[in-house]
Short mmCIF file of C-alpha atoms in Angstrom, two decimals:
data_model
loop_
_atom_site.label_atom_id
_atom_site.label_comp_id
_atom_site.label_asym_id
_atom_site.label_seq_id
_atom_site.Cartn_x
_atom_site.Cartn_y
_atom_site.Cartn_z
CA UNK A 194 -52.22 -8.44 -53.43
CA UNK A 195 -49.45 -10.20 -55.79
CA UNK A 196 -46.78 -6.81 -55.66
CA UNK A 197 -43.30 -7.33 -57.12
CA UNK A 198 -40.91 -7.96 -54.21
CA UNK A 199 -38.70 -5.08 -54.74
CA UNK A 200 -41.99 -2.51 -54.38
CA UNK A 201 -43.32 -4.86 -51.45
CA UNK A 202 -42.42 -3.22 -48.00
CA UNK A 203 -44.11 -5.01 -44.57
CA UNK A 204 -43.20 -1.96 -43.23
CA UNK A 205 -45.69 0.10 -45.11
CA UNK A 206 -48.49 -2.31 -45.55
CA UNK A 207 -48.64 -2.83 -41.87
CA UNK A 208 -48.30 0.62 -41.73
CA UNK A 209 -51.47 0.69 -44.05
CA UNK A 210 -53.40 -1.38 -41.64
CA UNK A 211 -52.54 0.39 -38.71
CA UNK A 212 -53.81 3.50 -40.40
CA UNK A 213 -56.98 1.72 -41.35
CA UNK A 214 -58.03 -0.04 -38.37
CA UNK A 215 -57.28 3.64 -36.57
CA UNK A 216 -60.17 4.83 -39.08
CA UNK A 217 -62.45 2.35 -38.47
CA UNK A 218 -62.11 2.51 -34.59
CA UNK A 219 -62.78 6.69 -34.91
CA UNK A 220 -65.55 5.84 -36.92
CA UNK A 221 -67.39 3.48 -34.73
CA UNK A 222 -66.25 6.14 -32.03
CA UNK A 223 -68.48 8.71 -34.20
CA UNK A 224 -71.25 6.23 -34.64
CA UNK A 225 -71.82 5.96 -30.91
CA UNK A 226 -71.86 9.48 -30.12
CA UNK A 227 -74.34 9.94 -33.13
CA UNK A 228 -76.40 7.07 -31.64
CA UNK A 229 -76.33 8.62 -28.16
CA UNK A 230 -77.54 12.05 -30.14
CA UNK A 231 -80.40 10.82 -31.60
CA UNK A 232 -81.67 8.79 -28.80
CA UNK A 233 -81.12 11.53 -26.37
CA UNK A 234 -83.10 14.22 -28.83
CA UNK A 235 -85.67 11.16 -29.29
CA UNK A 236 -86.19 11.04 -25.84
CA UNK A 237 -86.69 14.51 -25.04
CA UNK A 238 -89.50 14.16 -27.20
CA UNK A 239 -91.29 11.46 -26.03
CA UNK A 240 -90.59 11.96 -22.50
CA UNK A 241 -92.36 15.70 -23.45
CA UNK A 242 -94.84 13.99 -24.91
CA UNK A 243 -95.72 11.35 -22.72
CA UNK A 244 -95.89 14.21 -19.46
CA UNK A 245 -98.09 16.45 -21.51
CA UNK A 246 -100.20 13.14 -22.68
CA UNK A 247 -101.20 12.62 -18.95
CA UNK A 248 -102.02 16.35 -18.10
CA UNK A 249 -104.26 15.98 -21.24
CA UNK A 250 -104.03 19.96 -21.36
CA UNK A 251 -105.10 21.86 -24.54
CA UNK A 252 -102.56 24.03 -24.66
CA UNK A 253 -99.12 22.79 -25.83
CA UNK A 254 -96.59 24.49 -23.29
CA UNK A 255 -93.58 21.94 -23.75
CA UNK A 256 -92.64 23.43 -27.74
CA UNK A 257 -89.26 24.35 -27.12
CA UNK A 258 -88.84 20.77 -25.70
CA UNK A 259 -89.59 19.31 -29.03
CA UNK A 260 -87.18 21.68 -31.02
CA UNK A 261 -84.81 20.87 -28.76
CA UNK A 262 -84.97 16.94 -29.24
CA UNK A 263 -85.31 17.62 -32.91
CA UNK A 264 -81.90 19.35 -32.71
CA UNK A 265 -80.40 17.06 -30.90
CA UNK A 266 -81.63 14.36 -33.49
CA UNK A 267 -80.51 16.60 -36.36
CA UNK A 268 -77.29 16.87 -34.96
CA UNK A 269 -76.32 13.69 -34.44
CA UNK A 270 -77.54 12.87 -37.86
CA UNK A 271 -75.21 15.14 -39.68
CA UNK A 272 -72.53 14.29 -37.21
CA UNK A 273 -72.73 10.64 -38.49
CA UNK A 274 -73.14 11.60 -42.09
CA UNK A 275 -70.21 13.87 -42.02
CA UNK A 276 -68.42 10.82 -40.40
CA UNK A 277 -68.77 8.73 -42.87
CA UNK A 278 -67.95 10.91 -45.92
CA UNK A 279 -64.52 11.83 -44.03
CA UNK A 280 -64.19 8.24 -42.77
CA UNK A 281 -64.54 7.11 -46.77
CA UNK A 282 -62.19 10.00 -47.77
CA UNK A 283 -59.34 9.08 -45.42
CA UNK A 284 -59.34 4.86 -46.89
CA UNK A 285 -59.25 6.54 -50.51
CA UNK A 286 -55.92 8.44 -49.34
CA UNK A 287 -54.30 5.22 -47.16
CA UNK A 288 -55.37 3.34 -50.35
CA UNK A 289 -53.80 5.50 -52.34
CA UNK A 290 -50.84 5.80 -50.87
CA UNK A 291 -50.02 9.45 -50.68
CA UNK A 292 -51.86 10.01 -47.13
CA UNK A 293 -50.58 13.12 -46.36
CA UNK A 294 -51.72 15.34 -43.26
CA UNK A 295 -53.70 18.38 -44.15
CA UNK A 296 -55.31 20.67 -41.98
CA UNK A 297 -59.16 20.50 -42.14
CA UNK A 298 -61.68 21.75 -39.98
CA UNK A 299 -62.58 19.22 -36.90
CA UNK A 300 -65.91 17.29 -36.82
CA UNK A 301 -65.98 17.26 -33.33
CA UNK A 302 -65.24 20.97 -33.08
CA UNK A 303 -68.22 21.55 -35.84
CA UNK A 304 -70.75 19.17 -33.41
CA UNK A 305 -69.52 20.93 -30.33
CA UNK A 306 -70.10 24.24 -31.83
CA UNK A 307 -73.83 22.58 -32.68
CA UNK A 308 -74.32 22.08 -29.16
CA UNK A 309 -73.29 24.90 -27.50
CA UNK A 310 -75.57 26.50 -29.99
CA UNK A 311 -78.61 24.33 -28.81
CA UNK A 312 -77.49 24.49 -25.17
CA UNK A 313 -77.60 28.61 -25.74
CA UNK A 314 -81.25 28.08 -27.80
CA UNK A 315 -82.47 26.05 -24.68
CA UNK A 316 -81.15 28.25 -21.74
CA UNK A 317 -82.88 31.40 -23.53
CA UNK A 318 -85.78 29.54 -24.19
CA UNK A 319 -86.42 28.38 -20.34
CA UNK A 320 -85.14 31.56 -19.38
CA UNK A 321 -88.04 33.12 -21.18
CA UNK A 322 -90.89 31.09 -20.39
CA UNK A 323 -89.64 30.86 -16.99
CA UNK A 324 -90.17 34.54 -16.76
#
């Protein structure tokens, strides 16, 4: 980066860098909560599948298990897309240079929201086959 030395500032740059690295620690943060997501939602399904394989029963009374993992899977998914799109926004603005903070709605509120949703989905749903 060849800058003339009266725009240069070390200050800034490191500044900059600090910024960056931050993003690309909250993004690897994001990708292992995904990844725990979608191999907790996979699991769920083949744990399902794998009990009802060995009862070899007709009747398929583990459903709700497989929405369930698929919800977790689809979750996680969007969490990590959404991840990335933010985590590419915020090096355009530290790039940029005009990073200023703006309010925005929270990914990990949104994902939590997701999951109390699917943690509501499942109680009802054991709840009523239970019963």
């Amino acid at each position: 980066m060849n800058l003339p030395p009266e725009s240069y500032n070390m200050t800034n740059e490191l500044a900059k860098e600090r910024n960056r690295a931050a993003a690309e620690r909250t993004l690897m943060a994001w990708i292992r909560t995904s990844l725990s997501l979608i191999s907790f939602g996979f699991g769920i399904d083949r744990i399902v599948a794998a009990i009802h394989g060995a009862f070899d029963t007709q009747v398929d009374p583990f459903h709700l298990s497989r929405i369930l993992g698929l919800c977790f899977i689809i979750i996680g998914t969007l969490a990590l897309l959404a991840a990335a799109l933010n985590h590419r926004q915020d090096l355009k603005q530290i790039d940029r240079g005009n990073f200023v903070y703006t309010s925005r709605l929270s990914l990990s509120f949104v994902v939590a929201i997701a999951l109390i949703a699917v943690g509501i989905f499942a109680f009802v749903g054991i709840l009523i086959k239970g019963g």
